[in-house]
mmCIF file of C-alpha atoms in Angstrom:
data_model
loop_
_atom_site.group_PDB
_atom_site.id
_atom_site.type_symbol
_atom_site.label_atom_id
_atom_site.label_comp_id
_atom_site.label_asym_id
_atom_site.label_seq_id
_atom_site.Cartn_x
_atom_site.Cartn_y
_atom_site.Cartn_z
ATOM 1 C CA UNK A 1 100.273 80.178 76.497
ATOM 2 C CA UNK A 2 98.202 82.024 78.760
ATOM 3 C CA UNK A 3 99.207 86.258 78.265
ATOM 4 C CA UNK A 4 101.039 87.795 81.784
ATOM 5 C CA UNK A 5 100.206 90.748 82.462
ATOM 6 C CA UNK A 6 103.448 93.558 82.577
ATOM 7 C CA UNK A 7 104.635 93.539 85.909
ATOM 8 C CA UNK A 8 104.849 97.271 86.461
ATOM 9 C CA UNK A 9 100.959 96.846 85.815
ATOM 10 C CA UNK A 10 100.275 95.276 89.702
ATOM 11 C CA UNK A 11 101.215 99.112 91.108
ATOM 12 C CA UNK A 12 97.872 100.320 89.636
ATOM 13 C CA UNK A 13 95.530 101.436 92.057
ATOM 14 C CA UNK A 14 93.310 98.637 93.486
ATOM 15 C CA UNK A 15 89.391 98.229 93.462
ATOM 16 C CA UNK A 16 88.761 98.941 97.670
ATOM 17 C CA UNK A 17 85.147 98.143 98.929
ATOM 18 C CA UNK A 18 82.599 101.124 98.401
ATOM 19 C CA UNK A 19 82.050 103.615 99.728
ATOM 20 C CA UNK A 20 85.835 102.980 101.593
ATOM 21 C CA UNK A 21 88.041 100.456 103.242
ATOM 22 C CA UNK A 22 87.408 101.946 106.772
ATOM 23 C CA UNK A 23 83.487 101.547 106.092
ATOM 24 C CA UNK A 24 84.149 97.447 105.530
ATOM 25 C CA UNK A 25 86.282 97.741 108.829
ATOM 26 C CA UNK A 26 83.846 99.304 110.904
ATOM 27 C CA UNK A 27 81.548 96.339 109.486
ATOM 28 C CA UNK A 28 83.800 93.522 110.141
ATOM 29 C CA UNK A 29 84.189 94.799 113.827
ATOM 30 C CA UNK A 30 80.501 94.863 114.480
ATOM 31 C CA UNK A 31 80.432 91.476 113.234
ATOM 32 C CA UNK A 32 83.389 90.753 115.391
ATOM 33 C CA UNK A 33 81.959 91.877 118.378
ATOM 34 C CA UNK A 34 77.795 91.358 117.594
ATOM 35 C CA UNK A 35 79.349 87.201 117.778
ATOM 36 C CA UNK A 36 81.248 85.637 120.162
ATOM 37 C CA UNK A 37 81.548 82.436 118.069
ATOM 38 C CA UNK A 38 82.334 84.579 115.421
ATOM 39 C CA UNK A 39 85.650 86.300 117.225
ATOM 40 C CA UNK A 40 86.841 83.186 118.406
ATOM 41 C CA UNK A 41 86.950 82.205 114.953
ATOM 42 C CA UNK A 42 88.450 85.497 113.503
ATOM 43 C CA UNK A 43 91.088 85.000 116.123
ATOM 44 C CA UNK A 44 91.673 81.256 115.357
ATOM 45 C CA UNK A 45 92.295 82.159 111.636
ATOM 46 C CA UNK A 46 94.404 85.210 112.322
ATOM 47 C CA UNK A 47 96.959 83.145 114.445
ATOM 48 C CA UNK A 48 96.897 80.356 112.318
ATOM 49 C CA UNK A 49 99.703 80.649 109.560
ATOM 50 C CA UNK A 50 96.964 80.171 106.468
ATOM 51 C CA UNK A 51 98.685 77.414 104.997
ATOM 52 C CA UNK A 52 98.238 73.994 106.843
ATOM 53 C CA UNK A 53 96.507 71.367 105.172
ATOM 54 C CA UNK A 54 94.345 70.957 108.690
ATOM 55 C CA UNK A 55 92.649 74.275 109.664
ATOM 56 C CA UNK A 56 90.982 74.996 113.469
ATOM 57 C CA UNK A 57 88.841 77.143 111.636
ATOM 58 C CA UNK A 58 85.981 77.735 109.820
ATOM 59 C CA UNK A 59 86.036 79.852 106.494
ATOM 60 C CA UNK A 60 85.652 83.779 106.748
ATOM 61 C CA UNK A 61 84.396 84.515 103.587
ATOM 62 C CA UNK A 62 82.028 82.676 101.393
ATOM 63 C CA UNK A 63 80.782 83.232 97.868
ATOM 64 C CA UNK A 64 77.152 81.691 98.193
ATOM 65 C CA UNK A 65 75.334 81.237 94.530
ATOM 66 C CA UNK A 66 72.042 81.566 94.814
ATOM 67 C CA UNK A 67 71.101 81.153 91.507
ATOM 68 C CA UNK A 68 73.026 79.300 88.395
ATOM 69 C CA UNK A 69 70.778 80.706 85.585
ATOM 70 C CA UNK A 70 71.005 84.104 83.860
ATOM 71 C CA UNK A 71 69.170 86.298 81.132
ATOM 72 C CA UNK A 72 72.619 87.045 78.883
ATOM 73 C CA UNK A 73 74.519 84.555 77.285
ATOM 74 C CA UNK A 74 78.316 86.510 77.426
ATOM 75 C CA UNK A 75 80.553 85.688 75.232
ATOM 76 C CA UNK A 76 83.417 85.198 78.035
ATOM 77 C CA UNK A 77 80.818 83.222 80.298
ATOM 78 C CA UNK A 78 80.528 79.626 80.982
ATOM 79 C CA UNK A 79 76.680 80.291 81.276
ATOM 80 C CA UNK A 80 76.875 80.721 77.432
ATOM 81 C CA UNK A 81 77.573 76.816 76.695
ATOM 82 C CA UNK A 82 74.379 75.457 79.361
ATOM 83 C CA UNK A 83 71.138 74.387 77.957
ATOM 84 C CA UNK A 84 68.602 77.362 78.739
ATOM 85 C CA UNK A 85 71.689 79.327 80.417
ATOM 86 C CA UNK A 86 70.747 77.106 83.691
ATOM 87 C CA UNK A 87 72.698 74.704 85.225
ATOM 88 C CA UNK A 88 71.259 73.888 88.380
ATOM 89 C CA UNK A 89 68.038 74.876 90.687
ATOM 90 C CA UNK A 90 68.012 77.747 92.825
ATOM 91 C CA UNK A 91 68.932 77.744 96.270
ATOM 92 C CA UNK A 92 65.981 78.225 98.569
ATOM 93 C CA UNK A 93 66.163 80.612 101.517
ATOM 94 C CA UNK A 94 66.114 78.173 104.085
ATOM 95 C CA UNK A 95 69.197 76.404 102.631
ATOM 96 C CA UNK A 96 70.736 79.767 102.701
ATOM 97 C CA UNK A 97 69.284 80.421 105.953
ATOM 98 C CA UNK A 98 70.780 77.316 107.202
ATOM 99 C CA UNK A 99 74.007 77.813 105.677
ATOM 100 C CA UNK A 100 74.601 80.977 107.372
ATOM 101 C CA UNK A 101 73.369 80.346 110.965
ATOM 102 C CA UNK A 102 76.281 77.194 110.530
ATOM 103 C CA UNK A 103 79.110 79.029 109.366
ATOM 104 C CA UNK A 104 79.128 81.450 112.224
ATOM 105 C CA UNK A 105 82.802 82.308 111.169
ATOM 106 C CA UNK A 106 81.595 84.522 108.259
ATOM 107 C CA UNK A 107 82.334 88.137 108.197
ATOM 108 C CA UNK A 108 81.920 88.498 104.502
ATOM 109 C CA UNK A 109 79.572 86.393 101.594
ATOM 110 C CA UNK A 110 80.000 87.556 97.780
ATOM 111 C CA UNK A 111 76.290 86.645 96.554
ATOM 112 C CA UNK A 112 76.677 85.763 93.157
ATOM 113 C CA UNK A 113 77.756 83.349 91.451
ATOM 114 C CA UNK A 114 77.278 81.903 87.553
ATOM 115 C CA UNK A 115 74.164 84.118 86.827
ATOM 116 C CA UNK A 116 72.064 87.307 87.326
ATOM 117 C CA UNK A 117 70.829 86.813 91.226
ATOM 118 C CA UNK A 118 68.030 89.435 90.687
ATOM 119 C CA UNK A 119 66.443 86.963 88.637
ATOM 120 C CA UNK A 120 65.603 84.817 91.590
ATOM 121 C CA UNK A 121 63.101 87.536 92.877
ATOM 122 C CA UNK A 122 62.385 88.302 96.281
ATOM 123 C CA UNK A 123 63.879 85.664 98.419
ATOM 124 C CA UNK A 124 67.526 87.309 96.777
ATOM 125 C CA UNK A 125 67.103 90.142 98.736
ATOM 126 C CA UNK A 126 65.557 88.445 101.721
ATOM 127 C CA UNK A 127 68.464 86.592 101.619
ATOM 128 C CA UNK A 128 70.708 90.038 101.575
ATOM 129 C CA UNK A 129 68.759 91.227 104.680
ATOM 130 C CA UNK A 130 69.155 87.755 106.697
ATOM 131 C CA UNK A 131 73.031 88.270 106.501
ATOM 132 C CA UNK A 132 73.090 92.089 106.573
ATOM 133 C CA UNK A 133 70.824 91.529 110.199
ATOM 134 C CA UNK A 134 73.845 89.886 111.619
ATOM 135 C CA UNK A 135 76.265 92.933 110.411
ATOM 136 C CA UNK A 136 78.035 90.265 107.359
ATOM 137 C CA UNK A 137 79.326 92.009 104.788
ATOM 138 C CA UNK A 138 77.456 91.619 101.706
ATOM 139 C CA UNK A 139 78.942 92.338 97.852
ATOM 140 C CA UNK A 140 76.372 91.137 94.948
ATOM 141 C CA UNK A 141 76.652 91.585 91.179
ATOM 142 C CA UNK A 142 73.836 92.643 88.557
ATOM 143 C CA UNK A 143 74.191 92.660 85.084
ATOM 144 C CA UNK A 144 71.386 95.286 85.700
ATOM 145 C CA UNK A 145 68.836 94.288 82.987
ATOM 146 C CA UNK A 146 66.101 93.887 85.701
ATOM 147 C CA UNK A 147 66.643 96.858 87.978
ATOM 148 C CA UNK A 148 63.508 98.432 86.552
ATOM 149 C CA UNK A 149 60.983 95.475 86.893
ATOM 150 C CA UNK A 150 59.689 95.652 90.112
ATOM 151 C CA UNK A 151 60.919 98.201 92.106
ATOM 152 C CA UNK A 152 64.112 96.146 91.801
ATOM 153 C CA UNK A 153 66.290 99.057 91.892
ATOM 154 C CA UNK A 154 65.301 100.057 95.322
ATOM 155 C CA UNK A 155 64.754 96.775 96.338
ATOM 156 C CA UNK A 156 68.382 96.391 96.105
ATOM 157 C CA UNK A 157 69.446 99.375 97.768
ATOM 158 C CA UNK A 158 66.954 98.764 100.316
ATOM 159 C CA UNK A 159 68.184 95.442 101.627
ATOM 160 C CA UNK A 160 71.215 97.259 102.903
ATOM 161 C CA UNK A 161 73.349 95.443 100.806
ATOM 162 C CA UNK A 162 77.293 96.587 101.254
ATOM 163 C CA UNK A 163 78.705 96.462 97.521
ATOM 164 C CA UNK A 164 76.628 96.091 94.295
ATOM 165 C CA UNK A 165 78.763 95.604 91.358
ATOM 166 C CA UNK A 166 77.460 96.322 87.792
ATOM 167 C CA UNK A 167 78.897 94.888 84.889
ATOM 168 C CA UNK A 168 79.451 96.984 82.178
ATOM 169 C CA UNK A 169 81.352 95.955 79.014
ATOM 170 C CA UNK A 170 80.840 98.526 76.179
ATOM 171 C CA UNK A 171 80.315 102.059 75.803
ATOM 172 C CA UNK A 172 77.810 101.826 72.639
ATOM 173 C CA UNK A 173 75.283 99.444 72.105
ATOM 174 C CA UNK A 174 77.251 97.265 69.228
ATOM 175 C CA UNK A 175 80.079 96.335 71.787
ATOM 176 C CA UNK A 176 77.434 96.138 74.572
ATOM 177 C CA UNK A 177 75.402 93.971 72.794
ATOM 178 C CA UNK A 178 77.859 92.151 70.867
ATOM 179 C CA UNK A 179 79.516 90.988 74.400
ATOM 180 C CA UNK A 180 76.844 90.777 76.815
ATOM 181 C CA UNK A 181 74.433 88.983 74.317
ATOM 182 C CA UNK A 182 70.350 88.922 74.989
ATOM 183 C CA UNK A 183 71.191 92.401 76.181
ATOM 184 C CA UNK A 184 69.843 95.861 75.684
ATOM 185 C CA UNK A 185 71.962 98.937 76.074
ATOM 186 C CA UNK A 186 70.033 101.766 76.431
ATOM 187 C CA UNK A 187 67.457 99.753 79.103
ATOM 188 C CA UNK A 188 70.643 99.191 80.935
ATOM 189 C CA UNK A 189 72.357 102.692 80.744
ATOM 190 C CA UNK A 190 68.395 104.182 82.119
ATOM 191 C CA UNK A 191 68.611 101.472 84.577
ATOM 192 C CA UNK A 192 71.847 101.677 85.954
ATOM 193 C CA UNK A 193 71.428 105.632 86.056
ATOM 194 C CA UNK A 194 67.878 104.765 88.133
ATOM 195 C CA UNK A 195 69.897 102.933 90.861
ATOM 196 C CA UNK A 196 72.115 105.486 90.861
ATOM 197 C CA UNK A 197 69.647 108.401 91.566
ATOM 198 C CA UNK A 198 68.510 106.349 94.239
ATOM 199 C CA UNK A 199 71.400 105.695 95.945
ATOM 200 C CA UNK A 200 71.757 109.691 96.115
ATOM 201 C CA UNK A 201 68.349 110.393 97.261
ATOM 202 C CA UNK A 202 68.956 107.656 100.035
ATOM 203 C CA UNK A 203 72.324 109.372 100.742
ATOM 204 C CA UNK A 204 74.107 106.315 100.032
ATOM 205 C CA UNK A 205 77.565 104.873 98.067
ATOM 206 C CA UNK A 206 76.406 101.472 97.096
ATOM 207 C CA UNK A 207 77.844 100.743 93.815
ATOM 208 C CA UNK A 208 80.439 99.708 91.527
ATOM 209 C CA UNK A 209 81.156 99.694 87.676
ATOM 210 C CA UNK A 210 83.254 96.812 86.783
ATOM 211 C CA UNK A 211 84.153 96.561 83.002
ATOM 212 C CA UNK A 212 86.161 93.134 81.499
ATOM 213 C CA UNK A 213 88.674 94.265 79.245
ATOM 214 C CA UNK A 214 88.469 92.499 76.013
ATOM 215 C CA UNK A 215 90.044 92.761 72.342
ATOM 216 C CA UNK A 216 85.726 94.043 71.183
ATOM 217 C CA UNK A 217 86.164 96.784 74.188
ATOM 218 C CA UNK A 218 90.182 97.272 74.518
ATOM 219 C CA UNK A 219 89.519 100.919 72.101
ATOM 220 C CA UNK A 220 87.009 101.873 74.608
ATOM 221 C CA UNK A 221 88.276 102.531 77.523
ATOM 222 C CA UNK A 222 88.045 105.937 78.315
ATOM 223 C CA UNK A 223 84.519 106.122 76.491
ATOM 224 C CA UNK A 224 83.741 103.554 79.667
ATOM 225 C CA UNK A 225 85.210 105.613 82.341
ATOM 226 C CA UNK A 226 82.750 109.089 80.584
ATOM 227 C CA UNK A 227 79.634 106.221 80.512
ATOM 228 C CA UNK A 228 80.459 105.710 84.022
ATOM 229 C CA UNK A 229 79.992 109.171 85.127
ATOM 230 C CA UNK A 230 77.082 109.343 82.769
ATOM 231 C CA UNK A 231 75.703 106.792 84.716
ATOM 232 C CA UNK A 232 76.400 108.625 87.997
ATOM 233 C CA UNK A 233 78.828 106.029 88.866
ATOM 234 C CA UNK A 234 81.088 106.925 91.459
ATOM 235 C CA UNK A 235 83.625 104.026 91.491
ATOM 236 C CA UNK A 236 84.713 102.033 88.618
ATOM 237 C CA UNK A 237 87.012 99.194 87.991
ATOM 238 C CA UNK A 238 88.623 97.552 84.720
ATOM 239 C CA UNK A 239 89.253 93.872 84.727
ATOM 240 C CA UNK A 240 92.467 93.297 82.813
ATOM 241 C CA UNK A 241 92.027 89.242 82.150
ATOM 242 C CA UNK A 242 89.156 86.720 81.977
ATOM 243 C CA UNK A 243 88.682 83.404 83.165
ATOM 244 C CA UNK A 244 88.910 80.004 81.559
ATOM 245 C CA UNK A 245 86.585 78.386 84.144
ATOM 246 C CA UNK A 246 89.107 75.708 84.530
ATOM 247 C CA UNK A 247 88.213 74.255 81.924
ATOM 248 C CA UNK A 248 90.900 74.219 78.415
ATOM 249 C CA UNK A 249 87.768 74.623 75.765
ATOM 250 C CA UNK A 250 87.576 78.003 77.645
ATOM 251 C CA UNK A 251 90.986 78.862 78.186
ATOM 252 C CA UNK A 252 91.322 78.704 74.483
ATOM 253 C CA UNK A 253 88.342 80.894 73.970
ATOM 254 C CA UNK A 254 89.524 83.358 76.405
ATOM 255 C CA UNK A 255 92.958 83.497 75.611
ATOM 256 C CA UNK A 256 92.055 84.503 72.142
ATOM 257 C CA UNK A 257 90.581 87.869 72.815
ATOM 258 C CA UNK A 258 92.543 89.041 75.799
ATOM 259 C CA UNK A 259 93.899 92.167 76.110
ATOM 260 C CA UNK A 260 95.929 92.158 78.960
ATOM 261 C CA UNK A 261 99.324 92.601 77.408
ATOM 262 C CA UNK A 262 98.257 95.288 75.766
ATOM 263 C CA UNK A 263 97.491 98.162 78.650
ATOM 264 C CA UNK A 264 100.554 100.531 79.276
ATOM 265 C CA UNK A 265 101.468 102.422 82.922
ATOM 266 C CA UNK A 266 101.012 105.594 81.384
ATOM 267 C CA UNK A 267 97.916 104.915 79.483
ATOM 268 C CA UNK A 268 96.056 103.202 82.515
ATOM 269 C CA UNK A 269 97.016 106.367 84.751
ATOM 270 C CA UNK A 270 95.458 108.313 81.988
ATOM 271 C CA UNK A 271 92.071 106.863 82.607
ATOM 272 C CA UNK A 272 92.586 107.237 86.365
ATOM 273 C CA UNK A 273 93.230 110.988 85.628
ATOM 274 C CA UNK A 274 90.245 111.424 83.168
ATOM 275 C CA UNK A 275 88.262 109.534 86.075
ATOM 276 C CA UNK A 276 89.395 112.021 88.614
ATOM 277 C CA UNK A 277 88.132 115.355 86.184
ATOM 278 C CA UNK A 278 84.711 113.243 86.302
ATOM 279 C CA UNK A 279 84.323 112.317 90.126
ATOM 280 C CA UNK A 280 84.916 108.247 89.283
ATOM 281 C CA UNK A 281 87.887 106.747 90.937
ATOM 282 C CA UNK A 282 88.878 104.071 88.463
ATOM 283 C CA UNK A 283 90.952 100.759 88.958
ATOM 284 C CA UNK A 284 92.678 97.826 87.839
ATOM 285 C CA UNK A 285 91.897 94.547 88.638
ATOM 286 C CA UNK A 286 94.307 91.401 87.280
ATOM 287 C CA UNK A 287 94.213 87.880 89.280
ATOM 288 C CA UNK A 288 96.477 85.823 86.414
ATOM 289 C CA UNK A 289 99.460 87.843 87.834
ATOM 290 C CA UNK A 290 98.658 87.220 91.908
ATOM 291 C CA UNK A 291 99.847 83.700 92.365
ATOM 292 C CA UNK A 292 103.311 82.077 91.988
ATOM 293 C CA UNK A 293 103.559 78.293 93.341
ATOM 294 C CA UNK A 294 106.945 78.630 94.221
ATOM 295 C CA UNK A 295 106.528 81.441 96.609
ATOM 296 C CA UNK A 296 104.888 80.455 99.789
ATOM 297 C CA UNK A 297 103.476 84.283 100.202
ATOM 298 C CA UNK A 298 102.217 84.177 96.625
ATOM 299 C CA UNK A 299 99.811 80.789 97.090
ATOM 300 C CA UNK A 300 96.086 81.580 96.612
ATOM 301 C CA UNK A 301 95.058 82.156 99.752
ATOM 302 C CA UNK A 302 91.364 80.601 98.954
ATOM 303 C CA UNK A 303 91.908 77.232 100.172
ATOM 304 C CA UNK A 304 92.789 78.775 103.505
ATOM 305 C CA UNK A 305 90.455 81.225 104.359
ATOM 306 C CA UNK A 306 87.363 80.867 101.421
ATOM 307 C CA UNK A 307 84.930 78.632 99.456
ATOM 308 C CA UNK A 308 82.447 78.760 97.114
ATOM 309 C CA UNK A 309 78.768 77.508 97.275
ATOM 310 C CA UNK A 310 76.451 76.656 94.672
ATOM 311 C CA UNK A 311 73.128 76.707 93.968
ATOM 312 C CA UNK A 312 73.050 73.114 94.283
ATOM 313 C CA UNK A 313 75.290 73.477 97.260
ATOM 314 C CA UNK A 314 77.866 71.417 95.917
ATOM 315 C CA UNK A 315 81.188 73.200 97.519
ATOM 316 C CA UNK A 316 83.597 74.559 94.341
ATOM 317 C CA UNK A 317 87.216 75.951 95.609
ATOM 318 C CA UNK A 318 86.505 79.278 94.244
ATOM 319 C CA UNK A 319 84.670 81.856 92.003
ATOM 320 C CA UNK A 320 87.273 81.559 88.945
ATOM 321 C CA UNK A 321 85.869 78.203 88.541
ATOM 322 C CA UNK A 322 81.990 78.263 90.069
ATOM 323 C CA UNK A 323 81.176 74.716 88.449
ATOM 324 C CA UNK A 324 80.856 72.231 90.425
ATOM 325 C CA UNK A 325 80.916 69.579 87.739
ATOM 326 C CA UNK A 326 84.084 71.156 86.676
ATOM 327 C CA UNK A 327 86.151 70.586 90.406
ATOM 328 C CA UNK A 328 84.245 69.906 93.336
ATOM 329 C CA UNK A 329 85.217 69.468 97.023
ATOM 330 C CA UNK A 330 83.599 66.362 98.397
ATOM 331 C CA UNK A 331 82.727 65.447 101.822
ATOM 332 C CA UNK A 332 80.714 63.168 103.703
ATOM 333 C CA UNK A 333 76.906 63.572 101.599
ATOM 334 C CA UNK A 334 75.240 63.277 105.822
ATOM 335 C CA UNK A 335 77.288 66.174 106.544
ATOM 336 C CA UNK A 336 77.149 70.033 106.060
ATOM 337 C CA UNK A 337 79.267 72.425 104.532
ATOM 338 C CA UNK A 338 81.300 72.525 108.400
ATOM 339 C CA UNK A 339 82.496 68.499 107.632
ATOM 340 C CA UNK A 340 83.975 69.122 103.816
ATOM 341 C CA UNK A 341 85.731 71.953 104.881
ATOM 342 C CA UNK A 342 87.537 70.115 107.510
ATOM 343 C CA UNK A 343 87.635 67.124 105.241
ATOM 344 C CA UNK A 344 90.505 64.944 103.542
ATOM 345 C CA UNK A 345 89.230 66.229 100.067
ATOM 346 C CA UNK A 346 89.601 70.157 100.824
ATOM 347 C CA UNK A 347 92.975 68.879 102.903
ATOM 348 C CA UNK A 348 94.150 66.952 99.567
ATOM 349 C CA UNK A 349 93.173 70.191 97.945
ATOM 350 C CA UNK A 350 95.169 72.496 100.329
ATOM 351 C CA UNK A 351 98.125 70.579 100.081
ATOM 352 C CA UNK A 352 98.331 70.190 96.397
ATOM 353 C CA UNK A 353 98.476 74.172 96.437
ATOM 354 C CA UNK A 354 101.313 74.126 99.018
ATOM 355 C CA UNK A 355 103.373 71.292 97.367
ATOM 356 C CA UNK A 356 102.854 73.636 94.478
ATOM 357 C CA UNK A 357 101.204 70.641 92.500
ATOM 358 C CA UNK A 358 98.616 73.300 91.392
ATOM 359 C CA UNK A 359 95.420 71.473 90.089
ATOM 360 C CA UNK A 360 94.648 71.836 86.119
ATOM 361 C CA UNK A 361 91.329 73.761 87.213
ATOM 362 C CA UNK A 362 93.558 76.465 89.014
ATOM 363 C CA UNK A 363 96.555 77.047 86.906
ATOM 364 C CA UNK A 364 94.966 79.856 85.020
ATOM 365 C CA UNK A 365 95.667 82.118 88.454
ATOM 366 C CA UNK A 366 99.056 81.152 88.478
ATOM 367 C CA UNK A 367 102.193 82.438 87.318
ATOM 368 C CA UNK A 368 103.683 79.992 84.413
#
């Protein structure tokens, strides 16, 4: 039985996009406006009632993976259980290239998927800059263990990237490292307080602490929100349950050392309070109590408005799941991304959501 988190829980301040909500506003309308294609689009999806099997639309959002390989083997992570921590090739720039320049609907890409993206080298960040150019909002994620090689660091910052989230899962180096394993602690703390100096020379608000709260961590939490500020953090957020991929071997895992239940009101205003005396605004994150089948303004509104791409770029219905061998939306193999999205798979898909026949892969974000 999959934990719930307490109800009273969902009135906890929300993660917002750094440095503010207005700054990803003022983004989205250059987008908007920098794209005529693109506004039709925007407009298409705004009057459409997000929850017709058929859309008129492309998708607004994409998570685009460019790499499926990573340098940590987590002990909450899919990644963990593939040969070499690799499942599939990189994507290339001119895939991404292409992708992009064909979903002219996009006013936002996650880039990141099952992996550390840094670890594809430059054509990451080239990648960042080709989508930035076009005023697309950009959000990445970095374990940060490769910040220092390179220049990386700045490289990052540099590309104009929107929002880079760090993940950050222990406050000493034995919860650190027994979590995030093939880490290194103290080369991430100097790392992650590197990017930060840089963001403050540049006169910038770039990134993001994002902790997943965890039975090893659960009696660290407001030794996480001091790291943060150690770490010049300005903006942190706490994860309150983890994934099972879609998959039961890790729903099992998973299950067994979340904490969600556990967190109180009180105590989780706490750390927003101790975050305040420090100059981090802390928040909650929890997806497992978002969705409720048999409410038709509670349906994950993925289906309807996002995808995910992979490496590969095999199409997966969302970042919760990110394996395509796990559930993947198929299409015509001639055709793009365009033709599976306004396929009979990704219609099948849409529908099973609004008959509420949620698929196995997706039940973990639902309400039992």
């Amino acid at each position: 039985m999959l934990v719930r988190v307490k109800s009273e829980l969902r009135e906890l301040p929300k993660p917002e996009p750094v440095p503010d909500t207005a700054a990803y506003d003022r983004e989205r309308e250059k987008r908007l406006q920098s794209d005529n294609a693109c506004l039709a689009n925007y407009n298409k999806y705004l009057a459409s009632n997000k929850r017709s099997e058929k859309v008129d639309y492309l998708p607004v959002k994409l998570d685009i993976e460019n790499v499926s390989r990573c340098n940590f083997r987590c002990t909450m992570c899919q990644v963990s259980e593939w040969e070499k921590g690799k499942r599939a090739d990189d994507m290339s720039f001119a895939s991404f290239k292409n992708l992009i320049d064909e979903q002219y609907g996009l006013v936002e890409i996650k880039l990141q998927g099952m992996g550390e993206p840094m670890i594809q080298g430059d054509d990451f960040f080239k990648m960042i800059r080709y989508a930035r150019e076009r005023h697309i909002w950009v959000r990445t994620v970095t374990n940060a263990s490769l910040l220092h090689l390179n220049n990386n660091f700045k490289k990052i910052i540099d590309s104009d990237v929107n929002e880079l989230q760090v993940s950050i899962d222990g406050a000493d180096a034995e919860i650190f490292q027994a979590i995030r394993k093939g880490s290194v602690f103290t080369k991430v703390v100097e790392n992650c307080k590197m990017l930060n100096e840089y963001c403050d020379q540049q006169g910038v608000f770039k990134t993001k602490m994002w902790t997943v709260v965890q039975k090893q961590n659960r009696h660290q939490l407001r030794e996480l929100v001091a790291l943060a500020s150690e770490m010049k953090f300005r903006s942190m957020v706490f994860s309150l349950n983890l994934s099972d991929w879609g998959q039961n071997l890790w729903r099992d895992r998973n299950n067994a050392v979340t904490d969600e239940d556990v967190l109180s009101t009180d105590s989780a205003m706490d750390l927003v309070d101790f975050g305040k005396s420090l100059g981090v605004s802390v928040a909650f994150w929890n997806v497992t109590s978002k969705y409720n089948a048999k409410s038709p303004d509670r349906i994950c509104p993925w289906p309807f408005e996002r995808s995910y791409v992979s490496s590969d770029m095999r199409i997966v219905p969302c970042c919760m799941i990110a394996n395509p061998d796990v559930l993947e939306i198929n299409g015509d193999p001639k055709g793009g991304f365009t033709d599976v999205w306004h396929g009979d798979d990704y219609s099948n898909f849409r529908k099973s959501h609004l008959d509420a026949e949620i698929p196995r892969a997706c039940q973990n974000c639902y309400e039992d």
